[in-house]
Coordinates of C-alpha atoms in Angstrom, one line a residue:
M1 CA -76.8 -168.6 55.9
Q2 CA -76.3 -165.6 58.1
T3 CA -74.8 -166.6 61.6
G4 CA -76.9 -164.2 63.3
L5 CA -80.0 -166.5 62.1
A6 CA -78.6 -170.0 63.0
P7 CA -79.5 -169.8 66.9
L8 CA -83.1 -168.8 66.2
I9 CA -83.5 -171.4 63.6
F10 CA -81.5 -174.1 65.9
E11 CA -84.3 -173.1 68.9
L12 CA -87.3 -173.2 66.5
C13 CA -86.2 -176.9 65.1
T14 CA -85.8 -178.1 68.7
I15 CA -88.9 -176.8 69.6
I16 CA -90.9 -178.4 67.0
I17 CA -89.0 -181.6 66.9
S18 CA -89.6 -182.0 71.0
A19 CA -93.3 -181.0 70.7
A20 CA -93.7 -183.8 68.1
I21 CA -91.8 -186.5 69.9
L22 CA -93.6 -185.6 73.2
G23 CA -96.8 -185.1 71.5
T24 CA -96.5 -188.7 70.2
L25 CA -95.9 -189.9 73.6
F26 CA -99.0 -188.1 75.2
L27 CA -101.2 -189.2 72.6
Y28 CA -100.2 -192.8 73.2
A29 CA -100.6 -192.2 76.9
R30 CA -103.9 -190.6 76.1
Q31 CA -103.3 -187.4 77.6
P32 CA -104.1 -183.7 76.2
I33 CA -101.5 -182.8 73.6
I34 CA -101.2 -179.2 74.9
L35 CA -99.8 -180.7 78.1
A36 CA -97.0 -182.0 75.6
Y37 CA -96.2 -178.5 74.6
I38 CA -95.7 -177.2 78.2
A39 CA -93.7 -180.4 79.0
A40 CA -91.6 -179.8 76.4
G41 CA -90.9 -176.3 77.5
I42 CA -89.9 -177.8 81.1
I43 CA -87.6 -180.3 79.8
I44 CA -85.6 -178.4 77.0
G45 CA -86.3 -174.8 78.6
P46 CA -83.9 -172.7 80.4
Q47 CA -84.4 -174.6 83.7
G48 CA -84.2 -177.9 82.5
L49 CA -81.7 -179.2 79.5
N50 CA -81.3 -175.4 78.6
L51 CA -81.2 -176.1 74.9
I52 CA -83.4 -172.9 74.5
H53 CA -81.7 -170.4 76.6
N54 CA -83.9 -167.2 76.3
A55 CA -87.6 -168.2 76.7
G56 CA -88.5 -164.5 76.3
N57 CA -87.5 -164.6 72.6
I58 CA -90.0 -167.5 72.0
T59 CA -92.8 -165.8 73.8
Q60 CA -92.6 -163.1 71.8
I61 CA -92.8 -165.1 68.6
G62 CA -95.5 -167.2 70.4
N63 CA -97.7 -164.3 70.9
L64 CA -98.4 -164.0 67.2
G65 CA -100.6 -166.9 67.7
V66 CA -102.7 -165.2 70.4
I67 CA -102.9 -162.1 67.8
L68 CA -104.0 -164.5 65.2
L69 CA -106.3 -166.4 67.3
L70 CA -108.2 -163.0 68.3
F71 CA -108.1 -162.0 64.8
L72 CA -109.9 -165.0 63.6
I73 CA -112.5 -164.6 66.5
G74 CA -113.2 -161.3 65.1
L75 CA -113.6 -162.4 61.4
N76 CA -116.5 -164.6 62.3
L77 CA -118.7 -162.1 64.7
Q78 CA -120.6 -159.5 62.9
P79 CA -120.4 -156.1 64.5
K80 CA -124.3 -156.0 65.5
K81 CA -123.9 -159.5 67.1
L82 CA -120.9 -158.2 69.0
L83 CA -122.6 -155.6 70.6
Q84 CA -125.4 -157.9 71.4
L85 CA -123.1 -160.2 73.2
F86 CA -121.5 -157.7 75.1
K87 CA -125.0 -156.2 76.5
E88 CA -125.8 -159.9 77.4
S89 CA -122.6 -160.8 79.3
S90 CA -121.3 -157.8 80.9
L91 CA -123.1 -158.4 84.2
V92 CA -122.1 -161.9 84.4
T93 CA -118.3 -160.9 83.6
F94 CA -118.3 -158.1 86.3
A95 CA -119.8 -160.3 88.9
T96 CA -117.5 -163.3 88.6
S97 CA -114.4 -161.1 88.1
G98 CA -115.4 -159.5 91.5
F99 CA -116.1 -162.6 93.2
F100 CA -112.6 -164.0 92.1
F101 CA -110.8 -161.0 93.2
L102 CA -112.2 -161.4 96.3
V103 CA -111.4 -164.9 96.9
S104 CA -108.0 -164.5 95.8
L105 CA -107.3 -161.4 98.0
I106 CA -108.3 -163.3 101.1
V107 CA -106.2 -166.3 100.1
A108 CA -103.0 -164.0 99.5
L109 CA -103.6 -162.2 102.6
A110 CA -103.6 -165.8 104.3
C111 CA -100.3 -166.5 102.8
L112 CA -99.3 -163.5 104.7
F113 CA -98.4 -161.2 101.5
P114 CA -98.8 -157.5 102.2
L115 CA -101.8 -155.8 101.4
G116 CA -100.6 -154.0 98.2
E117 CA -99.0 -157.3 96.8
S118 CA -102.3 -159.4 97.8
L119 CA -104.4 -156.6 96.0
I120 CA -102.2 -157.3 92.8
I121 CA -102.3 -161.0 93.2
A122 CA -106.2 -160.8 93.5
A123 CA -106.3 -159.0 90.3
A124 CA -104.1 -161.1 88.4
M125 CA -106.2 -163.9 89.2
M126 CA -109.7 -162.3 88.0
F127 CA -109.6 -163.4 84.8
S128 CA -109.7 -166.8 82.7
S129 CA -107.5 -167.5 79.6
T130 CA -108.4 -166.4 76.1
V131 CA -105.9 -168.8 74.8
I132 CA -106.8 -172.0 76.1
G133 CA -110.8 -171.2 76.4
L134 CA -111.0 -170.7 72.8
K135 CA -108.2 -173.3 71.7
L136 CA -110.0 -176.1 73.3
I137 CA -113.8 -175.3 72.1
P138 CA -114.7 -176.9 68.6
T139 CA -114.6 -174.2 65.8
T140 CA -118.4 -174.9 65.0
T141 CA -119.5 -174.3 68.7
L142 CA -117.3 -171.3 68.7
H143 CA -118.7 -169.5 65.8
H144 CA -122.1 -170.9 65.4
K145 CA -123.5 -171.8 68.8
H146 CA -124.5 -169.7 71.9
M147 CA -122.2 -171.3 74.0
G148 CA -119.4 -170.0 72.0
E149 CA -120.8 -166.7 71.8
V150 CA -121.0 -166.5 75.5
M151 CA -117.4 -167.3 76.1
T152 CA -116.2 -165.2 73.3
S153 CA -118.2 -162.1 75.1
V154 CA -116.9 -163.0 78.5
L155 CA -113.0 -163.1 77.5
L156 CA -113.3 -160.2 75.8
I157 CA -114.7 -158.1 78.3
Q158 CA -112.3 -159.5 80.6
D159 CA -109.3 -158.7 78.1
L160 CA -110.4 -155.0 78.3
L161 CA -110.7 -155.4 82.1
A162 CA -107.1 -156.6 82.2
I163 CA -105.8 -154.0 80.1
S164 CA -107.5 -151.5 82.6
V165 CA -105.4 -153.0 85.4
L166 CA -102.0 -152.9 83.6
I167 CA -103.0 -149.1 82.9
F168 CA -103.6 -148.6 86.5
L169 CA -100.3 -150.5 87.4
N170 CA -98.5 -148.1 85.1
I171 CA -100.1 -144.9 86.4
G172 CA -100.2 -145.6 90.5
G173 CA -103.5 -143.9 91.5
G174 CA -105.2 -140.7 92.0
N175 CA -107.4 -138.8 89.2
A176 CA -104.8 -139.9 86.7
I177 CA -106.6 -143.6 86.8
I178 CA -109.9 -142.1 85.6
I179 CA -108.5 -140.0 83.1
A180 CA -106.3 -143.0 81.6
F181 CA -109.3 -145.2 81.7
A182 CA -111.3 -142.6 79.8
M183 CA -108.5 -142.2 77.1
M184 CA -108.5 -145.8 76.8
L185 CA -112.2 -145.9 75.8
L186 CA -111.7 -142.9 73.6
K187 CA -108.7 -144.6 71.9
F188 CA -110.6 -147.9 71.5
T189 CA -113.6 -146.0 69.8
G190 CA -111.1 -144.4 67.7
L191 CA -109.2 -147.6 66.6
C192 CA -112.9 -148.9 65.8
L193 CA -114.0 -146.1 63.6
L194 CA -110.5 -146.2 62.0
A195 CA -111.0 -149.8 61.1
Y196 CA -114.6 -149.1 59.7
V197 CA -113.5 -146.5 57.2
G198 CA -110.4 -148.4 56.4
V199 CA -112.5 -151.2 55.5
R200 CA -115.3 -149.6 53.8
Y201 CA -113.1 -147.5 51.4
I202 CA -110.0 -149.3 51.0
I203 CA -109.9 -153.1 52.0
L204 CA -113.7 -154.1 50.3
P205 CA -112.7 -152.3 47.1
L206 CA -109.5 -153.8 46.7
F207 CA -111.1 -157.2 47.7
S208 CA -113.7 -156.6 44.9
R209 CA -111.1 -155.9 42.5
F210 CA -108.8 -158.8 43.2
D211 CA -110.4 -161.4 44.8
V212 CA -109.7 -163.8 42.5
I213 CA -106.1 -163.8 43.4
Q214 CA -106.3 -165.8 46.8
E215 CA -102.5 -165.1 47.4
Y216 CA -103.7 -161.3 47.4
S217 CA -106.7 -161.7 49.8
F218 CA -104.2 -163.8 52.1
V219 CA -101.5 -161.2 52.3
M220 CA -103.9 -158.1 52.6
T221 CA -106.1 -159.8 55.4
L222 CA -102.6 -160.6 57.4
A223 CA -101.6 -157.1 56.6
W224 CA -104.7 -155.3 58.0
C225 CA -104.5 -157.7 61.0
F226 CA -100.9 -156.7 62.0
F227 CA -101.4 -153.0 61.0
L228 CA -104.4 -152.6 63.6
A229 CA -102.4 -155.1 66.0
E230 CA -99.6 -152.7 65.7
L231 CA -101.7 -149.4 66.1
G232 CA -103.7 -150.9 69.1
H233 CA -100.4 -151.5 70.6
Q234 CA -98.9 -147.9 70.0
A235 CA -102.0 -146.4 71.1
G236 CA -101.6 -148.1 74.8
L237 CA -104.3 -150.8 74.1
S238 CA -102.8 -154.1 73.0
Y239 CA -102.0 -156.1 70.0
E240 CA -104.7 -158.6 70.9
S241 CA -107.5 -155.8 71.0
G242 CA -106.4 -154.3 67.9
A243 CA -106.3 -157.7 66.2
F244 CA -109.8 -158.5 67.2
V245 CA -110.9 -155.3 65.8
A246 CA -109.2 -156.0 62.7
G247 CA -111.2 -159.3 62.4
V248 CA -114.6 -157.8 63.2
S249 CA -114.2 -154.8 60.7
I250 CA -113.6 -157.8 57.8
A251 CA -116.3 -159.8 58.9
V252 CA -118.9 -158.2 56.7
S253 CA -116.7 -159.4 53.7
R254 CA -117.7 -162.5 52.3
V255 CA -114.3 -163.7 52.2
S256 CA -113.9 -163.6 56.0
Q257 CA -114.8 -167.2 56.0
V258 CA -112.1 -168.5 53.6
I259 CA -109.4 -166.2 55.2
S260 CA -110.4 -167.9 58.4
I261 CA -109.7 -171.4 57.0
H262 CA -106.6 -170.4 55.5
L263 CA -105.0 -168.8 58.7
K264 CA -105.8 -171.7 61.1
P265 CA -102.8 -173.7 60.3
L266 CA -100.4 -170.8 61.2
R267 CA -102.3 -169.7 64.2
E268 CA -101.5 -173.3 65.3
F269 CA -97.9 -173.0 64.6
F270 CA -97.6 -170.1 66.8
L271 CA -99.6 -171.1 69.5
I272 CA -97.4 -174.3 70.0
L273 CA -94.6 -172.0 70.6
F274 CA -96.8 -170.0 73.3
F275 CA -97.5 -173.2 75.1
F276 CA -93.7 -174.3 75.1
A277 CA -93.0 -170.6 76.4
I278 CA -95.2 -171.2 79.3
G279 CA -93.3 -174.3 80.1
A280 CA -90.0 -172.9 79.8
R281 CA -90.9 -170.4 82.4
M282 CA -91.7 -172.9 85.1
D283 CA -88.7 -173.4 87.4
L284 CA -89.5 -176.9 89.3
A285 CA -86.1 -176.8 90.9
A286 CA -87.0 -173.8 92.9
G287 CA -89.6 -175.6 95.0
N288 CA -89.6 -173.1 97.7
L289 CA -92.7 -172.4 100.1
Y290 CA -94.1 -169.6 97.8
S291 CA -94.1 -172.2 94.5
L292 CA -95.8 -174.6 96.8
L293 CA -98.5 -172.1 98.1
G294 CA -98.9 -171.3 94.4
I295 CA -99.6 -174.8 93.4
G296 CA -101.8 -175.5 96.2
F297 CA -103.9 -172.2 95.4
G298 CA -104.0 -173.1 91.8
I299 CA -105.7 -176.6 92.7
L300 CA -108.5 -174.8 94.8
L301 CA -108.9 -171.9 92.2
V302 CA -110.0 -174.2 89.2
P303 CA -113.0 -175.7 91.0
I304 CA -113.7 -172.3 92.4
K305 CA -113.8 -170.5 89.2
S306 CA -115.9 -173.3 87.7
W307 CA -118.6 -172.9 90.6
G308 CA -118.6 -169.2 90.2
F309 CA -119.1 -169.2 86.5
N310 CA -121.8 -171.8 87.1
K311 CA -123.7 -169.9 89.4
A312 CA -123.5 -166.7 87.6
L313 CA -124.5 -168.0 84.5
T314 CA -127.5 -169.9 86.2
L315 CA -128.7 -166.3 87.7
A316 CA -128.7 -165.3 84.0
H317 CA -130.9 -168.1 83.1
E318 CA -128.7 -170.0 81.1
N319 CA -129.1 -173.7 80.4
P320 CA -127.8 -175.9 83.1
G321 CA -125.8 -177.9 80.7
L322 CA -124.2 -175.0 79.3
T323 CA -123.3 -173.6 82.7
R324 CA -121.4 -176.6 83.8
E325 CA -119.7 -176.7 80.7
L326 CA -118.5 -173.1 80.5
G327 CA -117.7 -173.3 84.2
A328 CA -115.0 -175.8 83.2
R329 CA -114.1 -174.2 80.4
L330 CA -113.3 -170.5 81.9
S331 CA -112.1 -172.2 85.2
Q332 CA -108.3 -171.2 84.6
A333 CA -106.2 -168.0 85.4
S334 CA -105.3 -166.0 82.5
E335 CA -102.0 -165.3 80.4
F336 CA -102.6 -161.7 81.5
S337 CA -101.8 -162.9 84.9
F338 CA -98.0 -163.0 83.8
L339 CA -98.3 -159.6 82.4
V340 CA -99.7 -158.4 85.4
A341 CA -96.8 -159.7 87.4
Y342 CA -94.2 -158.5 85.0
T343 CA -95.6 -155.2 84.9
A344 CA -96.0 -154.8 88.6
T345 CA -92.4 -156.1 89.3
N346 CA -91.0 -153.6 87.0
N347 CA -92.6 -150.9 88.6
D348 CA -91.4 -152.4 92.2
M349 CA -94.8 -153.2 93.5
L350 CA -94.5 -156.6 93.7
S351 CA -91.5 -159.0 95.5
P352 CA -90.1 -162.0 93.6
A353 CA -92.1 -164.2 96.0
A354 CA -95.3 -162.9 94.9
T355 CA -94.3 -162.8 91.5
L356 CA -93.4 -166.7 91.6
F357 CA -96.7 -167.4 93.2
I358 CA -98.6 -165.8 90.8
Q359 CA -96.6 -167.7 88.2
T360 CA -97.1 -171.0 89.9
T361 CA -100.7 -170.7 90.5
T362 CA -101.5 -169.7 86.6
I363 CA -99.4 -172.7 85.1
T364 CA -101.1 -175.0 87.8
T365 CA -104.5 -173.7 86.7
F366 CA -103.7 -174.3 82.9
V367 CA -102.6 -177.8 83.3
I368 CA -105.5 -178.8 85.7
S369 CA -108.2 -177.3 83.6
T370 CA -106.6 -178.3 80.3
Y371 CA -106.9 -182.0 81.4
W372 CA -110.4 -181.6 82.8
V373 CA -111.8 -180.1 79.5
V374 CA -110.1 -182.5 77.2
R375 CA -111.2 -185.5 79.3
R376 CA -114.7 -184.6 79.8
Y377 CA -115.9 -182.2 76.8
P378 CA -115.7 -181.7 73.1
T379 CA -112.4 -180.5 72.1
P380 CA -110.5 -180.5 68.6
I381 CA -107.6 -182.2 70.5
S382 CA -109.6 -184.8 72.3
I383 CA -108.1 -188.4 72.6
D384 CA -111.7 -189.8 72.8
N385 CA -113.2 -190.2 69.2
T386 CA -116.6 -189.4 70.6
L387 CA -115.3 -185.9 72.1
R388 CA -112.9 -184.9 69.2
R389 CA -114.8 -182.3 67.4
D390 CA -114.0 -179.1 65.2

């Protein structure tokens, strides 16, 4: 075996073994298994036993799970249905994002952060986690019920807003922002057109000819997913947006549902790494004022977000039961919060204290929201047999 691969294989083996051991203990204790993955990152990560020296490498591998997650969502959404969902959910998404931005801005200023840093903190807290939100909702609800449709559309619009924030941070200000935003929309439109042409004239004919060979359909679908994901990244969008477009473009094919089932175990493996990396980023030994403030704000932000979504969806005339459950499922901050903090730090727009505040707040909301949803609502990983659904 090549010696260069040995450290990576050791780290992957250590992560999976620790996740399995802690997962067993958490299940015996009737706790959500996702929290076991985060706890594994804390214990054996760089800030713990240091068996995993570089959480960044695991984060990059774990992001493949996010790419596959968005691709699988796209596989179950017809293009016409997607446009309809965007029309229905855009107002709710913009209204709630603006409300969360204002609340977070007030809290950041109250914590004595400068105005510039407070604006970035507020932008980082606007969004909800695509990974946690979609991971914890039963597959049948996600793909075949109104709740799943509303959640998907809200999260996707939020992802586009998050990309806009990242563009803003990389550009700085002035008329260049408007130009960059217009270019983003143009690139996204071009990506969609390319996906449509590619599927109609290349992918579907190949499926028709070789669909009896399941391995070929599997490989070709994965290739299309990662091709458009990389293309989206190179175009300045994101891997996730490219993967989602790839999924939607193949949704018109009859093999999309079969491919969706086959890809699910692969997605779950990479998502374990994703949640492990979240825990590995946590430095509980730091324990300074800003990490404590972040924990406190995270505790407050979960009910604030739940209330905000509940009210907005109620005003949109959604069912009361749906509004309460969606409020809980969307009550956390987003994985984009880490990316916003990273981008702002690289551009010398954010201090280490503000970065720590964002990270601590985000992780706190992940833990509380996950615990709340798994304990009270149907999920694929619930301990309670009456709530476990997929």
